[in-house]
Every structure is written in structure tokens, then in C-alpha cells.
XYZ file of C-alpha atoms in Angstrom:
586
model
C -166.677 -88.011 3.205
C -162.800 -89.634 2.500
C -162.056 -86.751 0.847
C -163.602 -84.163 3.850
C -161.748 -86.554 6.517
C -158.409 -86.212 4.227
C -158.819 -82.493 4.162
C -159.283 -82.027 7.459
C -157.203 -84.160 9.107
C -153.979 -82.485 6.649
C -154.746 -78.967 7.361
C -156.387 -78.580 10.522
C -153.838 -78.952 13.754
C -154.063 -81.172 16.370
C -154.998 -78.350 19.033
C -157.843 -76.687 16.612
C -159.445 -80.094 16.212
C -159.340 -81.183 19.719
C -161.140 -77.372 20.271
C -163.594 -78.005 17.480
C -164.460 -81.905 18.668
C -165.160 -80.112 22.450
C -167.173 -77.293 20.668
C -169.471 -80.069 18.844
C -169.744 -81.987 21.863
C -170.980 -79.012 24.136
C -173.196 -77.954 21.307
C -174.808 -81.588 21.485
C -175.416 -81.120 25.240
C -176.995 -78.180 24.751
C -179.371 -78.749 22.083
C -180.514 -81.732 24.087
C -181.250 -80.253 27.442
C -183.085 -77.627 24.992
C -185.469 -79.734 22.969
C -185.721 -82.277 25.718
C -186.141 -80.137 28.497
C -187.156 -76.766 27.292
C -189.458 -78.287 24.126
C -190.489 -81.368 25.742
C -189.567 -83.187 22.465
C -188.317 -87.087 23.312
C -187.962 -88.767 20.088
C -185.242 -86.549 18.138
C -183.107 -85.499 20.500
C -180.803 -88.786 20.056
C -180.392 -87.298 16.576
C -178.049 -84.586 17.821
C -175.842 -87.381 19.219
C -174.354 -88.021 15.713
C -172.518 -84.850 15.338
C -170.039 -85.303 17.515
C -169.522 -88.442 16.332
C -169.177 -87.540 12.922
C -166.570 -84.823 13.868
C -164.587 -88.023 15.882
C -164.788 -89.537 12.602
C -163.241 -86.852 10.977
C -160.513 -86.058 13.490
C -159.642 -89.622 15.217
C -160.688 -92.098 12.330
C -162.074 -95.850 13.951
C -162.042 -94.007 17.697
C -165.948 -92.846 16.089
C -167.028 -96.454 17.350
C -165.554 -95.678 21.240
C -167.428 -92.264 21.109
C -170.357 -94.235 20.070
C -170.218 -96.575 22.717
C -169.549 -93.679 25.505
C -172.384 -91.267 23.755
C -174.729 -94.794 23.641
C -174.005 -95.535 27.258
C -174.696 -91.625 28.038
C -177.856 -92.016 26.393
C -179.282 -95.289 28.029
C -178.383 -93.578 31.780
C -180.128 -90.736 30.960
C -183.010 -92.747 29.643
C -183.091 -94.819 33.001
C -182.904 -91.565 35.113
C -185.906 -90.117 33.430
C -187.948 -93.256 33.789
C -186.491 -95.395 36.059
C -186.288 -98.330 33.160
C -184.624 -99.031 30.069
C -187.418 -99.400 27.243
C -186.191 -101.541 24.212
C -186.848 -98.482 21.767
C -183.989 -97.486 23.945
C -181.598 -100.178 23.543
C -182.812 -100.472 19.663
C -181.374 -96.792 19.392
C -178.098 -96.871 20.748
C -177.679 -100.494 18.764
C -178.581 -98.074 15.414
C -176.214 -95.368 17.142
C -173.090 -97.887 17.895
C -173.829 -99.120 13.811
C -173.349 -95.670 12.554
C -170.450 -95.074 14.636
C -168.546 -97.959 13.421
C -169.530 -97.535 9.880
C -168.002 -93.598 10.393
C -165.111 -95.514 12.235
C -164.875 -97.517 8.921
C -165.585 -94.881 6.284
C -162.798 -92.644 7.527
C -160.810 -94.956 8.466
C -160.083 -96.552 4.912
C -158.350 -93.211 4.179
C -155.282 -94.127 6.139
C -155.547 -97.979 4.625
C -155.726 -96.332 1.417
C -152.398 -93.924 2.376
C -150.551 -96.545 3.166
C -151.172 -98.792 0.265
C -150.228 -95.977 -1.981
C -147.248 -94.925 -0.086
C -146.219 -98.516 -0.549
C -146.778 -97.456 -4.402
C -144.749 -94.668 -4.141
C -141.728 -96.754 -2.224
C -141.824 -99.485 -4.014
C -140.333 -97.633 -7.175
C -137.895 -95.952 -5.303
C -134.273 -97.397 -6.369
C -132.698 -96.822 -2.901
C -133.794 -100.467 -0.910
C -136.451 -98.805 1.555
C -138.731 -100.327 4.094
C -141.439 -98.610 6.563
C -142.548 -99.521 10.352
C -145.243 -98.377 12.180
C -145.129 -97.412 15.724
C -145.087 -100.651 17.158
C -142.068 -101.392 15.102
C -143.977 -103.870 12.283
C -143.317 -103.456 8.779
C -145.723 -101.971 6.271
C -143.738 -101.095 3.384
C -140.758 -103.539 1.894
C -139.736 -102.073 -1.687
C -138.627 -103.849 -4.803
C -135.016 -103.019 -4.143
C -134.825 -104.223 -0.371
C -136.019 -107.255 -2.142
C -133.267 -107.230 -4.513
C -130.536 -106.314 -1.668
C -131.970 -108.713 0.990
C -133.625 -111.857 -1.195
C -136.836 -111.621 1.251
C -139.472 -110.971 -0.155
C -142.444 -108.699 0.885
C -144.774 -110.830 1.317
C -142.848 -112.741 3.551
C -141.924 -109.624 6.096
C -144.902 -107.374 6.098
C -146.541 -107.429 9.320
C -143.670 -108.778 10.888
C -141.592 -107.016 14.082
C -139.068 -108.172 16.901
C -136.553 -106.715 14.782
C -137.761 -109.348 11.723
C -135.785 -107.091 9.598
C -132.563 -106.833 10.650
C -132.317 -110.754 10.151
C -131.085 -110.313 6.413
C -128.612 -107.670 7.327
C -126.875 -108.788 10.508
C -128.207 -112.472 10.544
C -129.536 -112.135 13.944
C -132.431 -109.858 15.360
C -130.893 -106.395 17.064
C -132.330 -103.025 16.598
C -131.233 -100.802 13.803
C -130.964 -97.068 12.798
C -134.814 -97.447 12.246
C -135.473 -98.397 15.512
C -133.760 -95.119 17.013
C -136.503 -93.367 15.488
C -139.067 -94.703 17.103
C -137.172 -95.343 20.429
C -135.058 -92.351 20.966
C -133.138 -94.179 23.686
C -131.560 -97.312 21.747
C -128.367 -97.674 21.867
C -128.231 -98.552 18.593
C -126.042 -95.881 17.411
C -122.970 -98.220 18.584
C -123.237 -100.829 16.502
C -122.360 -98.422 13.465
C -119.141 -97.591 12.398
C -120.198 -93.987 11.127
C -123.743 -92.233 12.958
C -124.524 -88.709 12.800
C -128.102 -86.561 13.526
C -129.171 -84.363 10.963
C -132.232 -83.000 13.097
C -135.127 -85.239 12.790
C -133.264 -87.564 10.408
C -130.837 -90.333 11.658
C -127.976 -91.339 8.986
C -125.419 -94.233 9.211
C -123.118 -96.689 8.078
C -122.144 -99.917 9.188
C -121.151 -103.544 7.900
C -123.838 -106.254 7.347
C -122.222 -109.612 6.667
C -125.925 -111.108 5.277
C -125.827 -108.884 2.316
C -123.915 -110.663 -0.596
C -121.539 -113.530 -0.438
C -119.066 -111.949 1.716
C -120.750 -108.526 3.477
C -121.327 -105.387 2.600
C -121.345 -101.878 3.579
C -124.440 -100.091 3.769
C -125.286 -96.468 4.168
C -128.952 -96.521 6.157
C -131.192 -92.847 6.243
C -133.992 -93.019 8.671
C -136.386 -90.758 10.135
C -139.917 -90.215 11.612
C -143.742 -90.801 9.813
C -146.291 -88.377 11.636
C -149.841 -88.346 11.609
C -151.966 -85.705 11.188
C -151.897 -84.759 14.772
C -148.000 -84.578 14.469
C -146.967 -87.973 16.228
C -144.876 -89.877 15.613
C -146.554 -92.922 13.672
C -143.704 -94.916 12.146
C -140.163 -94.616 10.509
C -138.656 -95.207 6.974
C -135.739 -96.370 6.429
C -133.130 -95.974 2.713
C -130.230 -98.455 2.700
C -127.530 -97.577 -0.317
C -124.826 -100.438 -0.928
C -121.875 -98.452 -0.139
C -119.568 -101.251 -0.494
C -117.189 -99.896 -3.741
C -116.987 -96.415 -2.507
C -116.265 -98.071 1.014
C -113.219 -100.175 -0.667
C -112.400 -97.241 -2.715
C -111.581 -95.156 0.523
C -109.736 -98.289 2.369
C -107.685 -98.315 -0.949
C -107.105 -94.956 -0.965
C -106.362 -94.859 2.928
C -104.445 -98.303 3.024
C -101.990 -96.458 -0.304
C -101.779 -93.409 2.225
C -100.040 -95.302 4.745
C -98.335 -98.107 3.033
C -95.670 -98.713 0.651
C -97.305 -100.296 -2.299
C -94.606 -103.147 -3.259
C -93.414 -103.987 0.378
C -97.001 -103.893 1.687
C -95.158 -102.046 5.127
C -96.206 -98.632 6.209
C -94.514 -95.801 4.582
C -92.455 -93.615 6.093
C -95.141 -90.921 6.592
C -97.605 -92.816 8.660
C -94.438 -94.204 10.849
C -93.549 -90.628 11.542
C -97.133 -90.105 12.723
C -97.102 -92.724 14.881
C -93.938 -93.243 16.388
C -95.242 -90.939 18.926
C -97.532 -93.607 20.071
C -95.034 -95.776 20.616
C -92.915 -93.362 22.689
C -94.566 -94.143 26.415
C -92.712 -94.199 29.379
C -94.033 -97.739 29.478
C -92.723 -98.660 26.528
C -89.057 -97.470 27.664
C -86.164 -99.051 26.725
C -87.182 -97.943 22.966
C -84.845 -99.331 20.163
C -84.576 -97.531 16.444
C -83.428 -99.657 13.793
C -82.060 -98.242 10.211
C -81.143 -100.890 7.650
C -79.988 -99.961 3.641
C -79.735 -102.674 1.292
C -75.953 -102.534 -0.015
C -75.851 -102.646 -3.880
C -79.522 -102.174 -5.081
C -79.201 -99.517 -7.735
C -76.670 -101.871 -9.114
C -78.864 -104.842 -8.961
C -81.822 -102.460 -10.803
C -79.215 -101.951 -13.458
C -77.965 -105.045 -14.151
C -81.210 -107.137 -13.958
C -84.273 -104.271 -13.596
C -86.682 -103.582 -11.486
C -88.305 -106.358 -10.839
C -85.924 -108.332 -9.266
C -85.395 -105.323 -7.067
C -88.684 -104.959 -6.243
C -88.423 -109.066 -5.423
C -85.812 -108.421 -3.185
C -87.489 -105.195 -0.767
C -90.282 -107.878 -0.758
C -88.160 -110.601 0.983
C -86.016 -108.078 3.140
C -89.034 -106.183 4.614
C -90.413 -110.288 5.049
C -87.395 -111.240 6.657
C -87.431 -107.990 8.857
C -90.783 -108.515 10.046
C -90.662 -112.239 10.554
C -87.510 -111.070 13.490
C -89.294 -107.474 14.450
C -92.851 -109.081 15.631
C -93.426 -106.171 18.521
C -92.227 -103.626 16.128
C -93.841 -100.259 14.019
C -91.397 -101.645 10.453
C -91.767 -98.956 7.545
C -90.042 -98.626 4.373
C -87.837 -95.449 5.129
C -86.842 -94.668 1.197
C -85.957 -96.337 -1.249
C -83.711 -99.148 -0.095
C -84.268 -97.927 3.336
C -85.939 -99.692 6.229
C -86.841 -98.523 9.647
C -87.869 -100.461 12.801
C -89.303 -99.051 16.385
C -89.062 -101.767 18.887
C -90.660 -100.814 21.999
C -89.762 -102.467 25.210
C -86.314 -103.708 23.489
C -82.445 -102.639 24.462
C -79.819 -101.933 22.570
C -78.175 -106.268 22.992
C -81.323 -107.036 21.843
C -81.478 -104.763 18.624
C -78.454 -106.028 17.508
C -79.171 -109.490 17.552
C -82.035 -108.477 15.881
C -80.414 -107.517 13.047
C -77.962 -110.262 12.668
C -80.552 -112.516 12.687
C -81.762 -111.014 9.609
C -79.051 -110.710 7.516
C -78.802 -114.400 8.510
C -81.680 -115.309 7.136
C -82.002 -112.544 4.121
C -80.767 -114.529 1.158
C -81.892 -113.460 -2.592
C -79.755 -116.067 -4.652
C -83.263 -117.524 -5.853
C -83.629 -114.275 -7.343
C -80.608 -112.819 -8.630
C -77.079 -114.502 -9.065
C -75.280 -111.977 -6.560
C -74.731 -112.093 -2.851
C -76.841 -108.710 -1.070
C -76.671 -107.935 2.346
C -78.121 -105.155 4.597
C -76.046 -102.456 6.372
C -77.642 -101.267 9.592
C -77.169 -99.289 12.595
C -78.934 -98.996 16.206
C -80.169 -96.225 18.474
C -81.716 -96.813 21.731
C -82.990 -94.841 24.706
C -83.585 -95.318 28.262
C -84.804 -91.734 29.424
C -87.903 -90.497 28.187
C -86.444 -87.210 27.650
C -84.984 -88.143 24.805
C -86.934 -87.824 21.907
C -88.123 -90.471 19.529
C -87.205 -87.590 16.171
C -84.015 -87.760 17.292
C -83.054 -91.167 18.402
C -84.795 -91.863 14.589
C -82.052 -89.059 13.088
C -79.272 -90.561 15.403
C -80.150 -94.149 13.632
C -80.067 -93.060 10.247
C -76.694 -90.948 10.714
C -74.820 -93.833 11.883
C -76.238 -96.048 9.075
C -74.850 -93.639 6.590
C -71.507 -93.063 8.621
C -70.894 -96.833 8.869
C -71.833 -97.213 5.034
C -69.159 -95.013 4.177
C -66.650 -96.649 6.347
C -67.337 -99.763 4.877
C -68.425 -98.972 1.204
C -64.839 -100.016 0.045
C -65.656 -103.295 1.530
C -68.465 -103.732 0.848
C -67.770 -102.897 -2.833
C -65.421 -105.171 -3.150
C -67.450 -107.989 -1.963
C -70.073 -107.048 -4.152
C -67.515 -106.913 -7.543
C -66.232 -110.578 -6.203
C -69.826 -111.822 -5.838
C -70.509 -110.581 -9.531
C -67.211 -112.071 -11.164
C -68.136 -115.339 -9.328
C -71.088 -115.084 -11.056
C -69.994 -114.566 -14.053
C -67.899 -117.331 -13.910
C -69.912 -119.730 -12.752
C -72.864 -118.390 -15.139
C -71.205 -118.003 -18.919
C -68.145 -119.326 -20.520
C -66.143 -116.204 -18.781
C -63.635 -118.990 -17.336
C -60.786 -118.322 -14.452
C -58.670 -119.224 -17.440
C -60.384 -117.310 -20.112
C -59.766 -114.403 -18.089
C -56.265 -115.208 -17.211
C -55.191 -115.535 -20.705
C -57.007 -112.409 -21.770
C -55.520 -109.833 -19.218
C -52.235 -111.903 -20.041
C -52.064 -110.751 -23.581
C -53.508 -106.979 -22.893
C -50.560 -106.586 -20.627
C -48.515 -107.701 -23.178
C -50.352 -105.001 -25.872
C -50.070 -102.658 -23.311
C -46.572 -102.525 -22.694
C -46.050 -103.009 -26.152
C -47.855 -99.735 -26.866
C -45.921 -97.891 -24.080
C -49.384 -97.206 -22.090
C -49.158 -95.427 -18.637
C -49.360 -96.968 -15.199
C -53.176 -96.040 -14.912
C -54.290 -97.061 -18.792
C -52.747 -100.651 -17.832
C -54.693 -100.922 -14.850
C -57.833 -99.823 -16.364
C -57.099 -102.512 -19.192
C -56.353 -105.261 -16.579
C -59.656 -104.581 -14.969
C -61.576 -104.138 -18.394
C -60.111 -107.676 -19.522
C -61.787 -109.141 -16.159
C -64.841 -107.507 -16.182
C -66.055 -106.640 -20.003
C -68.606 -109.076 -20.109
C -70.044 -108.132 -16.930
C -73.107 -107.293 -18.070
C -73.762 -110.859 -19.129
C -74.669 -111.931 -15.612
C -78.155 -110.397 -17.117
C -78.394 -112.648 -19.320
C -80.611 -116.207 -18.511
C -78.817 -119.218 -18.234
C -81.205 -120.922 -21.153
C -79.607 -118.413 -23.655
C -75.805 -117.848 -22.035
C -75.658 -121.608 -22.177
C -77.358 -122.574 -24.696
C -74.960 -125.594 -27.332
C -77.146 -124.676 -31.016
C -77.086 -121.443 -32.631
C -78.971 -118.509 -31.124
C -82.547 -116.890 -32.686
C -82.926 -113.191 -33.426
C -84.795 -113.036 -30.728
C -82.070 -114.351 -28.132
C -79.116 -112.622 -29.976
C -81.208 -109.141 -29.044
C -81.039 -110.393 -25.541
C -77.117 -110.646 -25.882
C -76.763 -107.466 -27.358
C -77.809 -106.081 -24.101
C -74.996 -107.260 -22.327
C -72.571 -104.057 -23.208
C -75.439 -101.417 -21.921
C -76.103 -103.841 -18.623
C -72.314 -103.990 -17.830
C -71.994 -100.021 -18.604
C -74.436 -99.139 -15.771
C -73.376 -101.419 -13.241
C -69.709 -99.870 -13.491
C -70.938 -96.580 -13.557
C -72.676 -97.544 -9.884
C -69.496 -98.598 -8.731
C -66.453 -96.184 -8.745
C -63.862 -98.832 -8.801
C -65.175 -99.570 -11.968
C -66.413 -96.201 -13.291
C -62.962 -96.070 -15.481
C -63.693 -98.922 -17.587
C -67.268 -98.146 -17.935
C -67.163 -96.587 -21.718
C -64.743 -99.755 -22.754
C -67.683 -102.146 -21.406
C -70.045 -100.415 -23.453
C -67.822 -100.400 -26.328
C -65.855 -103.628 -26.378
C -68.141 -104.486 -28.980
C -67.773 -101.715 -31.403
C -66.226 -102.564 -35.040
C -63.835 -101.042 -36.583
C -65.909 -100.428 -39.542
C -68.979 -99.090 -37.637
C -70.672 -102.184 -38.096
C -70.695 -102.832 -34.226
C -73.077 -102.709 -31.257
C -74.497 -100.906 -29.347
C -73.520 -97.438 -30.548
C -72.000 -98.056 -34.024
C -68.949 -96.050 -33.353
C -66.169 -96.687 -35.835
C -62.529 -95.767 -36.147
C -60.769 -94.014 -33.446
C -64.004 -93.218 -31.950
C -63.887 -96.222 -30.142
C -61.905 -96.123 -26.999
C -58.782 -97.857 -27.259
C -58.461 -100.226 -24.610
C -61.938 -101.464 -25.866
C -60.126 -102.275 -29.712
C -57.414 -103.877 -27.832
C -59.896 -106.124 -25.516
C -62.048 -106.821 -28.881
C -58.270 -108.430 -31.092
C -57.595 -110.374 -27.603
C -61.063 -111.550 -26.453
C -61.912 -112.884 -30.189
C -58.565 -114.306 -30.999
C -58.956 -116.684 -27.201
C -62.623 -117.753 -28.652
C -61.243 -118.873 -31.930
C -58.467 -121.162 -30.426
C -60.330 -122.080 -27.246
C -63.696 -122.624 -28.873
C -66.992 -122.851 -27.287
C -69.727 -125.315 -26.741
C -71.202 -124.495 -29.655
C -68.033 -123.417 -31.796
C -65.461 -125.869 -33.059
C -61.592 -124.543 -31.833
C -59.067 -123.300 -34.815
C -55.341 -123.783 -34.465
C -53.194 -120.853 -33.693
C -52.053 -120.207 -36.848
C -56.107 -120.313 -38.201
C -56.930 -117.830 -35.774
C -54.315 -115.998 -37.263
C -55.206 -115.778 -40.429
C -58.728 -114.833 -38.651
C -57.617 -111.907 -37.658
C -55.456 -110.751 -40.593
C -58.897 -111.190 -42.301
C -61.273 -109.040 -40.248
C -58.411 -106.257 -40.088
C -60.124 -102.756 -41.067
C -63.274 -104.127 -40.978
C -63.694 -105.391 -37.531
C -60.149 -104.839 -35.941
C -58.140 -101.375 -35.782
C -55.591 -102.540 -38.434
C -52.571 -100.394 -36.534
C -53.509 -102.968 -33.406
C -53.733 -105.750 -35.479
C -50.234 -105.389 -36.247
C -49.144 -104.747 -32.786
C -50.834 -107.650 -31.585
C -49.341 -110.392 -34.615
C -45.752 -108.956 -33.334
C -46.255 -109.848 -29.726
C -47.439 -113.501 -30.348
């Protein structure tokens, strides 16, 4: 009879068995009025009572027992109108009837206990966590994986509602996409940060700090259970952990919109929303361009870390005076600043404020500053494009006005430096541009040569303010490893002159001041004539000031030692013609 009751109730509609159960009922009627009244027969006319009751088994499950009572109540009034009393054959019958009726109730019934329990089968190996309420919002079904996700287990939850469930998710009982299913106006679809309806089903995604050890994300499916009759009976729910795709996206959104080594927003996302900050409320608006002076220089000389170091503690400083304002990194050394409610006095001492406090001596040896220029407007017809463009054409025109400056600065800074970080003395450098005056002249060399070996003779080791102190200072002798790092010093100095024109003449004698005459040199190996001539001159003068000055870790000679020094290395590591040139002039 299970198997009749689950046939029926899947393929017959709710209409056609409502028509049928009426049909069997009036059928009933009738065949009692006929064998009652028509046949005069009294003791099997109850008999026809159980058909419709059978058919409320089949269409309405345990609701055979209420037809029972009604069809057992019809019975004993008809009984008492025939005869005026209620015999206990009567009362005997309809206590046989009501037992039949419940054990229908019963028989048919265990169909939808059994469909549940192996629905719960089904779920339970299901790898998305998943969890099933019935109508009244208690839970039937709590899978392996919910257990997993959650740490409750089933046994625990089952027949639990009030929102039991959402406990492990949100920590507090509040309805959930589940409930929207069964209560179509919840206004649960708030509380999640993504919710869309895909007809009947319900799909959405929100953060549930009881999942894990800090949260999670979680991607919820729900939709409706029906029964037979096509209403609504319960809801099941599928929860995904979301939580790495979820990251993945904020990654992938947060690199979209921010510069990746200042951690400020790029200059994309401010040019989306500087129109946001362009309100008449907001008026006056002040734009702020800043360039750090000399940071292609400081890339060369020391890499790119320290220049990366040094955006890091300009766009810090910058923020730490800018709190009201949208700060991007414009370009490369570039910064720009929107300040809303701000005037042009106030800008300004904005900026001076941070070039106050922007100071990178903890991470390179050099003195940087920023350059930057204002732009502010009071009348909202001006737009925010072009106060930005007016900003970041002053900047440049003020850069050029005070490159030269600026520059110069910047050379001073390094040959402080350089002094104060190797054994490139004040006097050292003195003596040496002393003596390659003297060569010079000696050698008849034009105006511009001299000048170019003047500022070669101050600046050839330049490249040395690379170098760490531990090694540059060090008193014993130097390891293979640490002489590599020296080595460097030509190729470091090279590129920083190149970055600065006043220096761009003496650039290939940097790189070549230590280049031997017999090819033996570094970094390029040149030998002969093909190494520039100012840099053989600086290479006879430089070595012969070592030898009679000494170093910490080298012993001084006496004049006429270093002498005999150079005679020595002549053709081999001195031009031999210079050599000469230089024994007549001392």
C-alpha cells in the first residue's frame, strides 16, 4: 500500500485527487442510502465507510484518522436518528472504524518518514555543507559537511528552529537566505552583501564571522521543498566557503586601485573619483602635485630598493599632513593630493610641512627633497581635469626653473657624502685636482678638457657612496667577495653622471678611471689609447696620492718610493707617454 500511496501521491495532481476523494465520498453516500434504505440491509453498510478513508489515506497521509473520526461521528448520528439511541454494537464499530483509520493514517504515512530519512541519505553525501527545514522552519536534514563547516553536529540541531541555525554562522539567531523561502516577506535579503532571484531559487553571499578563526565568506543557494500537492513544505539550503575566491577578487580589486609599493591609490582610480570630490560643498578645492627631485639618480647609485624605501616614507609623510585628502601616486616619482574644503594658504603650508618632515638619511646617505606646486579653485565652474593639468604644469615649469639648483644641491649633498663616507678627503681631493691641473697644462689641454678633468678629479669615485660603510671602511684586507662589491663603484658613479648633465662629460672617465694600461683593468678591460685620457691621467695622480698618503689599512711610502712605484707599473698599468709627463712636473 506504501508503494500505491507513493505512486499516487507523485503523479496524480492536487486538483484530480481532491475530485477523486469527493467522487469516493459521494459514492459512499450513495451505496448507503441504497443498501440501507432501498435493501433494508443494516449490518454492512458501515463497510462502505472505509473507502473513502482509504482514498484520504492515499491522498492526505495521517489526515485518514480525522476522516475517521468525522465518518465515525456521521455514523453514530445517523444511528441515533434511526433509533433514537446509541446501541454499543454502535460505538464498538466506529471504535474498529477510528482503529483502521489511524492504522491507514500510519501505513501511509511512514512513506514521507521514510522520504525524509533517505533524503537525509542523499544530503548527507553531498560535499556542498547543506541543511533542510520544514515549513515551520525546524531542521530535518544537517549534512556531513555543515558539520565540518559549522562544528555542530546533527544530532545536536535536528528538530531545532528560532533560527537555531544561523547561531554557527552569525553567532546570534536572525533569519537567513533559507528563511526567505519559506517567508517570502523577510527582509533578509539585506543582511547580504550580494542577493539575486533566479526564479524559485534564492542565491547569496555574505560574511559569517562564526565560521573559522577569523570569518568567512559564504556563498548560500536556497529554494523551496513541495509536496505532492505542490506546497510549499520546506527549504534547502547549500553553503560553499567562498572565502579564497572572495580574497582573490579584493586582491585583484585592491591591485586595481592601488599602487602596490606605496599602498596609495593609483592614479587611475583618483581620476575616477576626483569627481566625487568636486561638490559645490566641498568648494574651495586644492590640487597638490609633488615630484621627488633626484630619484632616478638615487635608483642608480643605490637600486631600487632604497627607492622604493623612500616613495614609502614620502607618500607616509604626505598622508600623515593630507588627512581630508584623495593622495594617489601620480607616476613614478609623482604624487597627487585633492584637498577638499582647503585654500590655496592652506595648501602651501601643507606642503612645507612635508618637506619638513620628509627626511630619508636613514636610508640613503643623500639629502632628497620634493618639488611641488598648487592649484586651487573657488568657482565650481572650473573643472577638477583641469585644475589637476594646471597643478602638474606648474610642477614641471618650476622644476625646470630650479633644476640647476636643485642639481647642484644634490651634487653637494653627494660629495659630502662621499667625504664623510670613504677616505675621499677635502684634502685628497685638493691635492688630486692640484696635480691634474698641473698635467693638464702641461699637456696643452683646452679650456673645456681642463674643466672636465677638474670635475673628474672631484667626483671619480662617486660611485663609492654605494658602497656600505662595513666594506669602504673596513682597516684588514678585503675578501673576494667585498672587492666585487668595490668593483661596482666605476658602473654606480657612470650612471649617476649620466642622470645629471653637469656631470654627463665626465661620465665615460668615471667608468674608466680604473682601466689599465695593459687591459688588465675594470670594468671594461679597455687598454691603450682606448681609454679616455683624462681617465689615464686621474689613474697616475689618484694612485701616486694613495702611495704617499696611505690608508688605514696601507702603510705611506716616501715620495721618492712612490716614485719608483710608478716608474714600475709604467706600460703595464700607467700610459708610459703620461708617466713621463707626470715625473717632469713633480
Amino acid at each position: 500500500m506504501r508503494r500505491w500511496s507513493r505512486i499516487f501521491n507523485k503523479n496524480v495532481p492536487g486538483l484530480t485527487k481532491a475530485v477523486v476523494l469527493s467522487a469516493s465520498i459521494l459514492f459512499c453516500l450513495f451505496l448507503v442510502i441504497f443498501v440501507n434504505v432501498y435493501l433494508g440491509i443494516d449490518a454492512v453498510y458501515t463497510h462502505f465507510f472505509y473507502l473513502p478513508l482509504i482514498m484520504v489515506g492515499l491522498c492526505y497521509q495521517r489526515k485518514a484518522l480525522y476522516a475517521a473520526v468525522v465518518l465515525g461521528l456521521f455514523y453514530l448520528l445517523g444511528a441515533f436518528i434511526d433509533s433514537g439511541a446509541v446501541a454499543f454494537a454502535s460505538v464498538l464499530r466506529v471504535t474498529m472504524f477510528l482503529a483502521v483509520g489511524y492504522f491507514i493514517g500510519y501505513l501511509f504515512s511512514s512513506y514521507k518518514a521514510d522520504f525524509e530519512e533517505r533524503l537525509g541519505d542523499i544530503i548527507d553525501f553531498l560535499p556542498d555543507a547543506t541543511f533542510v527545514v520544514d515549513s515551520q522552519g525546524q531542521v530535518i536534514v544537517w549534512n556531513k559537511a555543515i558539520e565540518r563547516m559549522t562544528g555542530v553536529k546533527a544530532r545536536d540541531i535536528l528538530g531545532k528552529g528560532d533560527y537555531e541555525y544561523s547561531l554557527p554562522f552569525y553567532g546570534k539567531r536572525r533569519p537567513i537566505l533559507i528563511d526567505l523561502v519559506i517567508n517570502q516577506d523577510n527582509t533578509v535579503e539585506k543582511e547580504y552583501l550580494t542577493f539575486e532571484k533566479r526564479e524559485k531559487v534564492l542565491v547569496g553571499e555574505s560574511f559569517c564571522p562564526g565560521v573559522g578563526q577569523t570569518g568567512a565568506f559564504l556563498f548560500g543557494t536556497a529554494s523551496p521543498l513541495y509536496d505532492s500537492s505542490g506546497n510549499i513544505v520546506g527549504a534547502i539550503e547549500s553553503i560553499r566557503d567562498v572565502t579564497e575566491r572572495k580574497r582573490a577578487e579584493e586582491k585583484i580589486e585592491y591591485l586595481n586601485s592601488h599602487d602596490h609599493i606605496t599602498g596609495l591609490f593609483n592614479r587611475t582610480y583618483l581620476e575616477k573619483e576626483m569627481y566625487h570630490v568636486d561638490k559645490d560643498e566641498n568648494l574651495p578645492i586644492s590640487v597638490i602635485v609633488g615630484d621627488i627631485n633626484g630619484l632616478k639618480i638615487i635608483n642608480d647609485a643605490f637600486g631600487y630598493q632604497p627607492g622604493d624605501e623612500i616613495l614609502k616614507r614620502a607618500a607616509d609623510v604626505i598622508k600623515d599632513n593630507s588627512k581630508n585628502g584623495l593622495i594617489a601616486r601620480w607616476g613614478g616619482d609623482e604624487f597627487a593630493v585633492i584637498l577638499p574644503r582647503t585654500g590655496s594658504k592652506k595648501a602651501h603650508e601643507i606642503t612645507e610641512r612635508i618637506n619638513k618632515f620628509f627626511n630619508v638619511n636613514d636610508i640613503v646617505p643623500v639629502d632628497v627633497s620634493i618639488s611641488f606646486a598648487v592649484a586651487t579653485k573657488e568657482d565650481k565652474t572650473i573643472d577638477i581635469n583641469n585644475l589637476l593639468k594646471q597643478a602638474e604644469d606648474s610642477m614641471y615649469r618650476n622644476k625646470l626653473l630650479e633644476n640647476s639648483s636643485t642639481r647642484s644641491s644634490f651634487i653637494s649633498s653627494l660629495m659630502n657624502t662621499l667625504g664623510t663616507r670613504s677616505d675621499e678627503t677635502e684634502e685628497h681631493t685638493r691635492r688630486i685636482r692640484d696635480r691634474v691641473n698641473l698635467i693638464g697644462k702641461e699637456l696643452d689641454l683646452a679650456l673645456d678638457e681642463l674643466k672636465n678633468l677638474d670635475l673628474l678629479a672631484a667626483l671619480h669615485d662617486i660611485g663609492k657612496i654605494a658602497v656600505p660603510d662595513g666594506i669602504l671602511k673596513k682597516p684588514g684586507k678585503l675578501t673576494d667577495e667585498e672587492w666585487e662589491i668595490i668593483k661596482k663603484h666605476p658602473e654606480t658613479g657612470y650612471k649617476i653622471a649620466l642622470s645629471l648633465p653637469e656631470l654627463a662629460p665626465v661620465a665615460e672617465g668615471i667608468l674608466t678611471h680604473h682601466e689599465r694600461w695593459d687591459g688588465t683593468g675594470y670594468p671594461l678591460g679597455l687598454k691603450g689609447d682606448e681609454i679616455p685620457l683624462i681617465s689615464r691621467i686621474i689613474s697616475i695622480v689618484d694612485a701616486y696620492d694613495v702611495m704617499v698618503n696611505g690608508r688605514p689599512y696601507k702603510k705611506a711610502l716616501t715620495h721618492q718610493e712612490a716614485l719608483e712605484e710608478i716608474k714600475r707599473c709604467s706600460g703595464t698599468q700607467f700610459d708610459p707617454w703620461l708617466v713621463e709627463k707626470f715625473l717632469n712636473i713633480l
